[in-house]
Coordinates of C-alpha atoms and ligand atoms in Angstrom, one line a residue:
X1000 CA -141.3 3.2 -74.4
X1001 CA -139.9 0.5 -72.1
X1002 CA -136.6 -1.0 -72.4
X1003 CA -134.0 -2.8 -70.6
X1004 CA -130.1 -2.2 -70.3
X1005 CA -127.7 -4.7 -69.0
X1006 CA -124.5 -3.7 -66.9
X1007 CA -122.5 -4.9 -64.1
X1008 CA -124.1 -5.2 -60.7
X1009 CA -122.1 -3.4 -58.1
X1010 CA -124.5 -3.3 -55.1
X1011 CA -127.2 -5.7 -53.9
X1012 CA -131.0 -4.8 -53.5
X1013 CA -133.5 -3.4 -56.1
X1014 CA -134.7 -0.1 -56.2
X1015 CA -137.5 1.5 -58.0
X1016 CA -137.5 5.4 -58.6
X1017 CA -137.3 8.3 -61.1
X1018 CA -134.2 9.1 -63.2
X1019 CA -132.4 12.2 -62.2
X1020 CA -129.7 12.9 -65.1
X1021 CA -126.3 14.0 -63.5
X1022 CA -123.8 15.5 -65.9
X1023 CA -120.2 16.0 -65.0
X1024 CA -118.7 16.1 -68.3
X1025 CA -119.0 19.1 -70.6
X1026 CA -122.1 19.1 -72.3
X1027 CA -122.2 19.1 -76.0
X1028 CA -124.2 22.2 -77.1
X1029 CA -126.1 23.0 -80.3
X1030 CA -125.1 26.0 -82.5
X1031 CA -128.0 27.8 -84.3
X1032 CA -128.6 31.5 -85.4
X1033 CA -131.0 33.8 -83.3
X1034 CA -133.5 35.7 -85.4
X1035 CA -132.4 39.2 -85.3
X1036 CA -135.7 40.3 -83.4
X1037 CA -134.6 37.8 -80.7
X1038 CA -130.8 38.9 -80.0
X1039 CA -131.6 41.1 -77.0
X1040 CA -133.9 38.3 -75.3
X1041 CA -130.9 35.7 -75.9
X1042 CA -128.6 38.0 -74.3
X1043 CA -131.1 38.5 -71.4
X1044 CA -131.7 34.6 -71.3
X1045 CA -127.6 34.4 -71.1
X1046 CA -127.8 37.0 -68.2
X1047 CA -130.5 35.1 -66.4
X1048 CA -128.7 32.0 -66.7
X1049 CA -125.6 33.6 -65.0
X1050 CA -127.7 35.1 -62.2
X1051 CA -129.2 31.6 -61.5
X1052 CA -125.9 29.9 -61.6
X1053 CA -124.8 32.5 -58.9
X1054 CA -127.8 32.1 -56.8
X1055 CA -127.4 28.1 -57.1
X1056 CA -123.8 28.6 -55.8
X1057 CA -125.2 30.8 -52.8
X1058 CA -127.8 28.1 -52.1
X1059 CA -125.1 25.4 -52.1
X1060 CA -123.0 27.4 -49.7
X1061 CA -125.9 28.0 -47.4
X1062 CA -126.4 23.9 -47.2
X1063 CA -122.8 22.7 -47.1
X1064 CA -123.2 19.1 -46.1
X1065 CA -121.6 18.3 -42.8
X1066 CA -119.2 15.8 -44.1
X1067 CA -117.7 18.1 -46.7
X1068 CA -114.3 19.2 -46.3
X1069 CA -113.4 22.7 -45.1
X1070 CA -112.4 23.7 -48.7
X1071 CA -115.5 23.1 -50.1
X1072 CA -116.7 26.7 -49.2
X1073 CA -113.7 28.2 -50.8
X1074 CA -114.4 26.3 -53.9
X1075 CA -117.8 27.9 -54.0
X1076 CA -116.3 31.3 -53.5
X1077 CA -113.9 30.9 -56.5
X1078 CA -116.7 29.5 -58.9
X1079 CA -119.0 32.6 -57.7
X1080 CA -115.8 35.0 -58.6
X1081 CA -115.5 33.5 -61.9
X1082 CA -119.3 33.9 -62.7
X1083 CA -118.8 37.4 -61.7
X1084 CA -115.7 38.1 -63.9
X1085 CA -116.5 40.1 -67.1
X1086 CA -114.0 37.9 -68.9
X1087 CA -116.4 34.9 -68.9
X1088 CA -119.6 36.9 -69.4
X1089 CA -118.7 39.9 -71.9
X1090 CA -117.4 38.0 -74.8
X1091 CA -120.5 35.6 -75.1
X1092 CA -122.8 38.7 -75.2
X1093 CA -120.9 40.2 -78.0
X1094 CA -121.0 36.8 -79.8
X1095 CA -124.7 36.6 -79.5
X1096 CA -125.2 40.3 -80.6
X1097 CA -122.6 40.3 -83.5
X1098 CA -123.0 36.7 -84.9
X1099 CA -126.7 36.2 -83.5
X1100 CA -125.2 33.1 -82.0
X1101 CA -127.4 31.2 -79.5
X1102 CA -126.2 31.6 -75.7
X1103 CA -124.9 28.0 -75.1
X1104 CA -122.6 28.2 -78.1
X1105 CA -121.4 31.7 -77.3
X1106 CA -120.6 30.7 -73.7
X1107 CA -118.7 27.5 -74.9
X1108 CA -116.7 29.5 -77.3
X1109 CA -115.4 31.9 -74.6
X1110 CA -114.8 29.0 -72.3
X1111 CA -112.7 27.1 -74.6
X1112 CA -110.7 30.3 -75.2
X1113 CA -110.3 31.1 -71.5
X1114 CA -109.2 27.4 -70.7
X1115 CA -106.8 27.2 -73.7
X1116 CA -104.7 30.0 -72.2
X1117 CA -104.5 28.0 -69.0
X1118 CA -102.7 25.3 -70.7
X1119 CA -99.9 27.5 -71.5
X1120 CA -99.1 28.2 -67.9
X1121 CA -96.4 26.5 -66.2
X1122 CA -97.4 26.9 -62.7
X1123 CA -99.3 23.7 -61.8
X1124 CA -101.6 25.2 -59.4
X1125 CA -102.7 28.0 -61.8
X1126 CA -102.9 25.6 -64.5
X1127 CA -105.4 23.6 -62.6
X1128 CA -107.7 26.5 -62.3
X1129 CA -108.8 25.7 -65.9
X1130 CA -111.2 23.0 -64.5
X1131 CA -112.7 25.7 -62.0
X1132 CA -113.5 27.7 -65.1
X1133 CA -114.9 24.9 -66.9
X1134 CA -117.1 23.9 -64.0
X1135 CA -118.3 27.4 -63.3
X1136 CA -119.4 27.5 -67.1
X1137 CA -121.0 24.1 -67.0
X1138 CA -123.1 25.2 -64.3
X1139 CA -124.3 28.3 -66.6
X1140 CA -124.6 25.8 -69.4
X1141 CA -127.0 23.5 -67.4
X1142 CA -129.2 26.2 -66.6
X1143 CA -129.2 27.5 -70.2
X1144 CA -130.0 23.8 -71.6
X1145 CA -132.4 23.2 -68.8
X1146 CA -130.3 20.4 -67.5
X1147 CA -130.1 21.3 -63.8
X1148 CA -127.5 18.5 -63.0
X1149 CA -127.6 19.9 -59.4
X1150 CA -128.3 17.8 -56.4
X1151 CA -131.8 17.7 -55.7
X1152 CA -133.3 17.6 -52.2
X1153 CA -133.1 14.1 -50.5
X1154 CA -136.0 11.7 -51.6
X1155 CA -139.1 12.2 -49.3
X1156 CA -140.8 8.8 -49.6
X1157 CA -140.4 5.4 -51.4
X1158 CA -142.6 6.7 -54.3
X1159 CA -140.4 9.8 -54.8
X1160 CA -136.9 7.8 -55.0
X1161 CA -134.3 9.3 -57.3
X1162 CA -131.8 7.3 -59.1
X1163 CA -128.9 9.0 -60.4
X1164 CA -128.1 8.5 -64.0
X1165 CA -124.6 9.7 -65.2
X1166 CA -122.1 8.7 -67.9
X1167 CA -119.2 8.5 -65.1
X1168 CA -118.8 9.6 -61.6
X1169 CA -115.5 9.9 -60.1
X1170 CA -115.0 8.4 -56.5
X1171 CA -114.9 12.0 -55.2
X1172 CA -118.3 12.7 -56.6
X1173 CA -119.5 9.6 -54.8
X1174 CA -118.4 10.8 -51.7
X1175 CA -120.4 14.2 -52.0
X1176 CA -123.3 12.1 -52.8
X1177 CA -122.9 10.3 -49.5
X1178 CA -125.0 12.9 -47.7
X1179 CA -127.8 12.8 -50.3
X1180 CA -130.4 10.0 -50.0
X1181 CA -130.7 8.8 -53.3
X1182 CA -132.2 5.5 -54.1
X1183 CA -129.7 4.2 -56.7
X1184 CA -127.0 5.0 -59.0
X1185 CA -126.4 3.9 -62.6
X1186 CA -123.5 4.8 -64.9
X1187 CA -122.3 4.2 -68.4
X1188 CA -118.7 3.4 -67.5
X1189 CA -116.7 1.7 -64.6
X1190 CA -115.6 -1.6 -63.4
X1191 CA -117.2 -3.5 -60.6
X1192 CA -114.1 -2.6 -58.3
X1193 CA -113.7 0.8 -59.2
X1194 CA -113.6 3.2 -56.3
X1195 CA -116.7 4.5 -57.6
X1196 CA -118.5 1.1 -57.4
X1197 CA -116.9 0.8 -53.9
X1198 CA -118.4 3.9 -52.6
X1199 CA -121.7 3.2 -54.3
X1200 CA -121.5 -0.3 -52.4
X1201 CA -120.8 1.7 -49.2
X1202 CA -123.8 3.8 -49.6
X1203 CA -125.7 0.5 -49.1
X1204 CA -127.9 1.2 -52.2
X1205 CA -128.4 -0.6 -55.4
X1206 CA -125.9 0.4 -58.2
X1207 CA -125.2 -0.7 -61.6
X1208 CA -122.0 0.6 -63.7
X1209 CA -121.1 -0.3 -67.4
X1210 CA -124.5 0.5 -69.0
X1211 CA -122.9 2.2 -71.9
X1212 CA -126.1 4.2 -73.1
X1213 CA -127.9 5.0 -70.0
X1214 CA -127.1 8.6 -69.8
X1215 CA -127.9 8.9 -73.5
X1216 CA -131.1 7.0 -73.8
X1217 CA -132.9 7.8 -70.4
X1218 CA -134.7 10.9 -69.9
X1219 CA -135.2 13.0 -66.8
X1220 CA -138.0 11.6 -64.7
X1221 CA -138.4 8.3 -66.1
X1222 CA -139.4 5.5 -64.0
X1223 CA -136.6 2.9 -63.5
X1224 CA -136.1 -0.4 -61.8
X1225 CA -132.3 -0.9 -60.7
X1226 CA -131.7 -4.8 -59.9
X1227 CA -128.3 -4.3 -58.3
X1228 CA -128.0 -8.0 -57.9
X1229 CA -128.5 -8.7 -61.6
X1230 CA -127.1 -5.7 -63.4
X1231 CA -130.4 -5.2 -65.3
X1232 CA -131.8 -1.7 -65.7
X1233 CA -135.5 -1.5 -66.8
X1234 CA -136.8 1.8 -68.0
X1235 CA -140.5 2.7 -68.0
X1236 CA -141.6 -1.0 -66.8
X1237 CA -144.9 -2.2 -67.5
X1238 CA -147.4 -2.6 -64.6
X1239 CA -146.8 -6.5 -64.3
X1240 CA -142.9 -6.2 -64.1
X1241 CA -143.2 -3.1 -61.7
X1242 CA -145.4 -5.2 -59.4
X1243 CA -143.1 -8.2 -59.4
X1244 CA -140.3 -6.2 -58.6
X1245 CA -142.0 -4.5 -55.7
X1246 CA -142.8 -7.9 -54.3
X1247 CA -139.0 -9.0 -54.7
X1248 CA -138.1 -5.6 -53.1
X1249 CA -140.2 -5.9 -50.2
X1250 CA -138.9 -9.6 -49.7
X1251 CA -135.6 -8.4 -49.5
X1252 CA -136.4 -5.6 -47.2
X1253 CA -137.9 -8.4 -44.9
X1254 CA -134.7 -10.4 -45.2
X1255 CA -132.5 -7.5 -44.3
X1256 CA -134.5 -6.7 -41.3
X1257 CA -134.3 -10.4 -40.1
X1258 CA -130.5 -10.2 -40.4
X1259 CA -130.5 -7.2 -37.8
X1260 CA -131.0 -9.9 -35.2
X1261 CA -127.5 -11.3 -35.7
X1262 CA -125.7 -8.0 -34.7
X1263 CA -124.4 -9.2 -31.6
X1264 CA -124.2 -12.8 -32.3
X1265 CA -120.5 -13.7 -32.4
X1266 CA -119.3 -14.9 -36.0
X1267 CA -118.4 -18.6 -35.9
X1268 CA -118.8 -21.5 -38.1
X1269 CA -120.9 -24.5 -37.0
X1270 CA -117.9 -26.3 -35.1
X1271 CA -117.4 -23.0 -33.3
X1272 CA -114.3 -21.6 -35.1
X1273 CA -114.4 -18.0 -34.5
X1274 CA -114.2 -15.6 -37.6
X1275 CA -113.5 -11.9 -37.2
X1276 CA -115.8 -9.6 -39.3
X1277 CA -114.4 -5.9 -39.7
X1278 CA -115.8 -3.1 -41.5
X1279 CA -114.2 -0.9 -44.4
X1280 CA -115.0 2.8 -44.1
X1281 CA -114.1 5.8 -46.3
X1282 CA -115.0 8.9 -43.9
X1283 CA -115.5 9.0 -40.1
X1284 CA -119.2 9.7 -40.7
X1285 CA -119.1 6.0 -41.7
X1286 CA -118.3 4.7 -38.2
X1287 CA -121.8 4.5 -36.8
X1288 CA -122.9 2.1 -39.7
X1289 CA -119.9 0.0 -38.9
X1290 CA -120.8 -0.2 -35.2
X1291 CA -124.5 -0.7 -36.2
X1292 CA -123.8 -3.8 -38.2
X1293 CA -121.8 -5.3 -35.3
X1294 CA -118.3 -4.9 -36.6
X1295 CA -115.5 -5.9 -34.5
X1296 CA -113.2 -3.2 -35.7
X1297 CA -112.5 -1.2 -38.7
X1298 CA -110.3 -3.4 -41.1
X1299 CA -109.7 -0.6 -43.6
X1300 CA -110.0 3.1 -43.5
X1301 CA -109.4 4.6 -46.7
X1302 CA -107.9 7.8 -45.6
X1303 CA -107.5 9.0 -49.1
X1304 CA -111.1 10.1 -49.2
X1305 CA -110.4 12.8 -46.8
X1306 CA -107.9 14.3 -49.4
X1307 CA -110.4 14.4 -52.3
X1308 CA -112.9 17.2 -53.4
X1309 CA -110.6 19.9 -52.1
X1310 CA -107.7 22.2 -53.5
X1311 CA -105.3 21.8 -50.9
X1312 CA -104.0 18.8 -48.4
X1313 CA -105.7 18.4 -45.1
X1314 CA -103.2 19.5 -42.3
X1315 CA -102.0 17.4 -39.4
X1316 CA -104.8 18.7 -37.0
X1317 CA -107.5 18.0 -39.5
X1318 CA -106.2 14.5 -40.1
X1319 CA -105.7 13.7 -36.5
X1320 CA -109.1 15.0 -35.5
X1321 CA -110.7 12.6 -38.3
X1322 CA -108.7 9.6 -37.2
X1323 CA -109.1 10.2 -33.5
X1324 CA -113.1 10.4 -34.2
X1325 CA -112.8 6.9 -35.5
X1326 CA -110.6 5.7 -32.9
X1327 CA -112.7 6.8 -30.3
X1328 CA -116.0 5.8 -31.6
X1329 CA -114.9 2.2 -31.9
X1330 CA -114.2 2.2 -28.2
X1331 CA -111.1 0.1 -28.1
X1332 CA -112.1 -2.1 -31.2
X1333 CA -109.1 -2.2 -33.9
X1334 CA -109.0 0.6 -36.4
X1335 CA -106.9 0.0 -39.2
X1336 CA -105.8 3.1 -41.0
X1337 CA -104.6 2.7 -44.4
X1338 CA -102.3 5.5 -45.3
X1339 CA -103.0 7.5 -48.3
X1340 CA -103.7 5.5 -51.6
X1341 CA -104.2 8.3 -54.0
X1342 CA -103.4 8.2 -57.8
X1343 CA -105.0 5.7 -60.2
X1344 CA -109.1 6.3 -60.2
X1345 CA -108.6 8.5 -56.9
X1346 CA -107.1 11.7 -58.4
X1347 CA -106.6 14.6 -56.0
X1348 CA -107.4 17.8 -57.4
X1349 CA -105.1 20.5 -56.0
X1350 CA -101.8 20.9 -54.3
X1351 CA -99.3 17.9 -54.5
X1352 CA -101.6 15.8 -56.7
X1353 CA -99.9 13.2 -58.6
X1354 CA -99.3 14.4 -62.1
X1355 CA -101.3 12.9 -64.8
X1356 CA -99.4 9.9 -65.8
X1357 CA -99.8 7.6 -69.1
X1358 CA -100.9 4.6 -66.9
X1359 CA -102.1 5.8 -63.5
X1360 CA -102.8 2.3 -62.0
X1361 CA -99.2 1.4 -62.4
X1362 CA -97.6 4.9 -61.9
X1363 CA -97.1 7.0 -58.7
X1364 CA -99.8 5.5 -56.9
X1365 CA -100.2 4.8 -53.0
X1366 CA -97.1 4.2 -51.1
X1367 CA -95.1 5.1 -54.2
X1368 CA -96.6 8.7 -54.1
X1369 CA -96.1 8.9 -50.2
X1370 CA -92.4 8.2 -50.4
X1371 CA -92.0 10.7 -53.0
X1372 CA -93.5 13.2 -50.9
X1373 CA -92.0 12.5 -47.4
X1374 CA -93.2 15.6 -45.8
X1375 CA -96.8 15.0 -46.7
X1376 CA -96.4 11.5 -45.7
X1377 CA -94.8 12.5 -42.4
X1378 CA -97.7 14.7 -41.8
X1379 CA -100.0 11.6 -42.0
X1380 CA -98.1 9.5 -40.1
X1381 CA -98.0 11.9 -37.3
X1382 CA -101.7 12.5 -37.2
X1383 CA -102.2 8.6 -37.3
X1384 CA -99.8 8.1 -34.2
X1385 CA -101.4 10.9 -32.5
X1386 CA -104.8 9.2 -32.9
X1387 CA -103.2 5.9 -31.6
X1388 CA -103.3 7.4 -28.1
X1389 CA -107.0 7.4 -28.3
X1390 CA -107.9 3.8 -29.5
X1391 CA -106.4 0.7 -31.0
X1392 CA -105.0 1.9 -34.2
X1393 CA -102.9 0.1 -36.5
X1394 CA -101.2 1.4 -39.8
X1395 CA -101.7 -0.3 -43.1
X1396 CA -99.3 0.3 -46.0
X1397 CA -100.9 0.2 -49.5
X1398 CA -99.3 -1.1 -52.8
X1399 CA -96.3 -2.5 -51.3
X1400 CA -93.9 -4.3 -53.7
X1401 CA -90.3 -4.0 -52.5
X1402 CA -88.6 -4.5 -49.1
X1403 CA -87.0 -1.0 -49.4
X1404 CA -90.5 0.7 -49.5
X1405 CA -91.3 -0.8 -46.1
X1406 CA -87.8 -0.2 -44.7
X1407 CA -88.3 3.6 -46.0
X1408 CA -91.7 3.9 -44.4
X1409 CA -90.6 2.5 -41.2
X1410 CA -87.7 4.8 -41.0
X1411 CA -90.5 7.6 -41.6
X1412 CA -92.8 6.2 -38.7
X1413 CA -89.7 6.3 -36.6
X1414 CA -88.9 9.9 -37.5
X1415 CA -92.7 10.8 -37.0
X1416 CA -92.4 9.3 -33.4
X1417 CA -89.3 11.3 -32.7
X1418 CA -90.9 14.4 -33.9
X1419 CA -94.0 13.5 -31.5
X1420 CA -91.4 12.9 -28.6
X1421 CA -89.9 16.3 -29.2
X1422 CA -93.5 17.9 -29.1
X1423 CA -94.2 15.7 -26.0
X1424 CA -97.2 14.3 -27.7
X1425 CA -98.5 11.0 -26.9
X1426 CA -99.0 7.9 -29.0
X1427 CA -99.0 4.2 -28.8
X1428 CA -95.3 3.3 -28.7
X1429 CA -96.2 -0.3 -30.1
X1430 CA -98.5 0.5 -32.9
X1431 CA -98.4 -2.2 -35.2
X1432 CA -97.7 -1.8 -39.2
X1433 CA -99.2 -4.0 -41.6
X1434 CA -98.9 -4.2 -45.5
X1435 CA -101.6 -4.7 -48.1
X1436 CA -100.9 -7.8 -50.4
X1437 CA -102.4 -6.3 -53.6
X1438 CA -99.4 -6.6 -56.2
X1439 CA -98.8 -10.2 -57.5
X1440 CA -95.3 -9.8 -56.7
X1441 CA -96.1 -9.2 -53.1
X1442 CA -98.0 -12.3 -52.8
X1443 CA -95.2 -14.4 -54.2
X1444 CA -92.4 -13.0 -52.0
X1445 CA -94.1 -12.9 -48.5
X1446 CA -91.1 -13.1 -46.5
X1447 CA -90.2 -9.9 -47.3
X1448 CA -93.3 -8.6 -45.6
X1449 CA -93.5 -11.1 -43.0
X1450 CA -90.0 -10.3 -41.7
X1451 CA -90.7 -6.7 -41.6
X1452 CA -94.3 -6.1 -40.6
X1453 CA -97.0 -7.1 -37.9
X1454 CA -100.0 -8.2 -40.2
X1455 CA -101.1 -8.5 -43.7
X1456 CA -104.3 -7.4 -45.5
X1457 CA -104.9 -8.8 -49.0
X1458 CA -106.5 -6.1 -51.4
X1459 CA -108.1 -8.6 -53.9
X1460 CA -109.5 -5.5 -56.0
X1461 CA -106.0 -4.5 -56.7
X1462 CA -104.5 -8.1 -56.6
X1463 CA -107.1 -9.0 -59.4
X1464 CA -106.6 -6.0 -61.3
X1465 CA -102.6 -6.5 -61.5
X1466 CA -102.6 -10.4 -61.7
X1467 CA -104.9 -10.3 -64.8
X1468 CA -104.0 -7.1 -66.3
X1469 CA -107.2 -5.6 -66.3
X1470 CA -107.9 -1.9 -65.5
X1471 CA -110.5 -2.1 -62.6
X1472 CA -112.1 1.2 -63.9
X1473 CA -112.3 0.2 -67.5
X1474 CA -115.7 -1.5 -68.2
X1475 CA -114.6 -2.8 -71.7
X1476 CA -112.3 -5.4 -69.7
X1477 CA -114.8 -5.6 -66.8
X1478 CA -115.8 -9.3 -67.9
X1479 CA -112.5 -10.3 -67.4
X1480 CA -112.4 -9.5 -63.9
X1481 CA -112.4 -13.1 -62.2
X1482 CA -111.9 -13.5 -58.6
X1483 CA -112.2 -17.3 -59.2
X1484 CA -109.2 -17.4 -61.7
X1485 CA -106.8 -20.0 -60.9
X1486 CA -104.0 -17.7 -60.7
X1487 CA -105.9 -15.1 -58.2
X1488 CA -107.1 -17.9 -55.8
X1489 CA -103.5 -19.5 -55.9
X1490 CA -102.1 -16.1 -54.7
X1491 CA -104.7 -15.5 -52.2
X1492 CA -104.7 -19.1 -50.8
X1493 CA -100.8 -18.9 -50.8
X1494 CA -100.9 -15.4 -48.8
X1495 CA -103.6 -16.9 -46.3
X1496 CA -101.5 -20.3 -45.7
X1497 CA -98.1 -18.9 -45.4
X1498 CA -99.1 -16.1 -43.0
X1499 CA -101.2 -18.5 -40.8
X1500 CA -98.2 -20.9 -40.8
X1501 CA -95.9 -18.3 -39.9
X1502 CA -98.1 -16.9 -37.0
X1503 CA -98.9 -13.7 -38.8
X1504 CA -102.5 -12.3 -38.7
X1505 CA -103.9 -11.9 -42.2
X1506 CA -107.2 -10.4 -43.4
X1507 CA -109.0 -9.9 -46.8
X1508 CA -110.1 -6.4 -47.0
X1509 CA -110.8 -6.2 -50.9
X1510 CA -114.3 -6.7 -52.4
X1511 CA -114.2 -10.5 -52.2
X1512 CA -114.4 -10.1 -48.6
X1513 CA -118.0 -9.1 -48.8
X1514 CA -119.0 -11.3 -51.7
X1515 CA -121.5 -13.9 -50.4
X1516 CA -120.5 -16.5 -53.1
X1517 CA -116.9 -16.6 -52.0
X1518 CA -117.5 -16.5 -48.1
X1519 CA -117.2 -20.3 -47.9
X1520 CA -114.4 -20.5 -50.4
X1521 CA -112.1 -18.0 -48.3
X1522 CA -113.1 -19.8 -44.9
X1523 CA -112.0 -23.1 -46.6
X1524 CA -108.7 -21.7 -47.5
X1525 CA -108.2 -20.7 -44.2
X1526 CA -109.3 -17.2 -44.0
X1527 CA -110.6 -16.0 -40.1
X1528 CA -110.5 -12.2 -40.6
X1529 CA -113.0 -10.6 -43.4
X1530 CA -113.1 -6.8 -43.8
X1531 CA -116.1 -5.4 -46.1
X1532 CA -118.5 -2.7 -46.3
X1533 CA -120.9 -2.5 -43.3
X1534 CA -123.9 -3.0 -45.3
X1535 CA -122.7 -6.6 -46.3
X1536 CA -121.4 -7.6 -42.9
X1537 CA -124.5 -9.3 -41.3
X1538 CA -125.5 -11.4 -44.6
X1539 CA -121.6 -12.5 -44.6
X1540 CA -122.1 -13.5 -40.8
X1541 CA -125.4 -15.4 -41.5
X1542 CA -123.3 -17.6 -44.1
X1543 CA -120.7 -18.2 -41.5
X1544 CA -123.0 -19.3 -39.1
X1545 CA -124.5 -22.0 -41.4
X1546 CA -120.9 -23.2 -42.5
X1547 CA -119.5 -26.6 -41.7
X1548 CA -115.8 -25.8 -42.0
X1549 CA -114.5 -29.5 -42.5
X1550 CA -116.7 -30.1 -45.7
X1551 CA -115.9 -26.5 -46.7
X1552 CA -112.1 -27.1 -46.4
X1553 CA -112.2 -30.2 -48.6
X1554 CA -114.1 -28.4 -51.3
X1555 CA -112.2 -25.5 -51.1
X1556 CA -108.8 -27.5 -51.8
X1557 CA -110.6 -28.8 -54.8
X1558 CA -111.6 -25.6 -56.4
X1559 CA -107.9 -24.6 -55.9
X1560 CA -106.7 -27.6 -57.9
X1561 CA -109.5 -27.1 -60.4
X1562 CA -108.3 -25.4 -63.8
X1563 CA -111.5 -25.8 -65.6
X1564 CA -113.9 -23.0 -65.2
X1565 CA -117.0 -25.2 -65.5
X1566 CA -115.7 -27.4 -62.8
X1567 CA -114.8 -24.3 -60.6
X1568 CA -118.3 -23.1 -60.8
X1569 CA -119.9 -26.7 -60.2
X1570 CA -117.7 -26.9 -56.9
X1571 CA -118.3 -23.2 -55.9
X1572 CA -122.1 -24.2 -56.3
X1573 CA -121.8 -27.1 -54.1
X1574 CA -119.8 -25.0 -51.5
X1575 CA -122.8 -22.9 -51.4
X1576 CA -125.6 -25.1 -51.5
Ligands
PEP2238 C1 -108.0 -3.6 -52.8 O1 -107.1 -3.1 -53.5 O2 -108.5 -4.7 -52.6 C2 -108.4 -2.7 -51.6 C3 -108.9 -3.0 -50.4 O3 -108.1 -1.4 -51.7 P1 -108.8 -0.2 -52.8 O4 -109.8 -1.0 -53.2 O5 -108.9 0.9 -52.0 O6 -107.6 -0.3 -53.7
MG2239 MG1 -106.1 -1.5 -53.4

């Protein structure tokens, strides 16, 4: 049966491939009685599933992807130990025998019993082991239910592309997917600027979020068309539709190829006004792509991705090596290292993780968390400072709202410098420190920032989230996410103009910077530094090269004054015509 689902497009392009269902949530399992005669074979089925899950862990251990954190192996060992422990396996065997229960149900009963005990433990580290027990059990469950969920081998050819279909994927899951060459991603939940969507975009492959029923209605192996530009997912397309999409896909491929010619063309508008185009990265491994796209620097290195998918914190040496790698690879081009922005949808797993809060996006996130954990913050600051000796490193502070947050951070940077002086370790004495403008209060109180910092970077993803009071990860309010809302535009325009008048460099590093529909508007509002995923950079450059700045400025001012959404859309269409 063919059918169509609609969601939110998060990553341009079209992909055609086969559904691969991935489950990160605990599976619902059926409960049924096994005939007396089959009880022993049910026990054997259970034992075989445990064995297979162990083998899978062994195989994973033998093929740890190069970018995976060092703790990944320890994590696999722990899961293996859990599978070896009779506490997990003995009771289900009993249940199968005494209650003639099916293996899946018996396993879930024991898993729930074990995990309930973890809730009563005071020690947060031990309490956290609950999720390891769940994950190890889920691996067995997936074998039993025939839903492997494991990452398959990379696709071999265009025809064999796999499209990940999941109810939800965390940003941490997405980072692990970076090493696998999937053709696309589709999820039931998530907003367009959730970090999951951002990482999907950085993979440069078509993706759709907020599809609601994809995981439920699509079966493993079904043929899918993912249109990452419109958010349309077509399941089991008929031959005519398939042919049409294949044509569009190849046209897009040709356009992408053509864009590559612009790699070393300087970005400037038709009158010769230069524009800087920087890249956003999540891991050091993303740097070659930034260079390949002709980025003039890294405008946002989201360092928190080094802290995900692991149970402990990366130490100073590990962080230093990662930051230095990027600084050196960029060969003298600027590298803006954003200090740890965990919390909200980027949850750390283990030690030092912010506690679960009722409202994480507004809670102890980013700079707030770092200032609450000064030793951890100092470790990161020392690592960044040390890397500054090997390139043009700048420090960027996320989620600032108060003067005292800047002052405390500057004091910690001073302390980190003193510690390095004592150790006689070199660093750039004049390293610049900038602030993200991503809370409306910050955009309305710019002098607080301009007096104390060297540069600004507008984080439009959070600025929109906090201005319009919509959780960026919540697909039920995703339709209210609106970069063109007059309040958002007023804050963005005010920040660009005030900073520029005050002689302070200002960039946009949120997703607005990589949105082709908004390039001219931002140029017209005075923006000259854009930072975005490398995959978007050349298309944005092409748009800039074809922009008449004079006309654009006049129209952008009119957009700013328009308070009628229809008028705004009409003016935007004229800007982009
Ligand atoms: C932003 O908020 O726009 C931003 C660039 O930071 P992040 O998306 O990582 O929150
Ligand atoms: Mg942000």
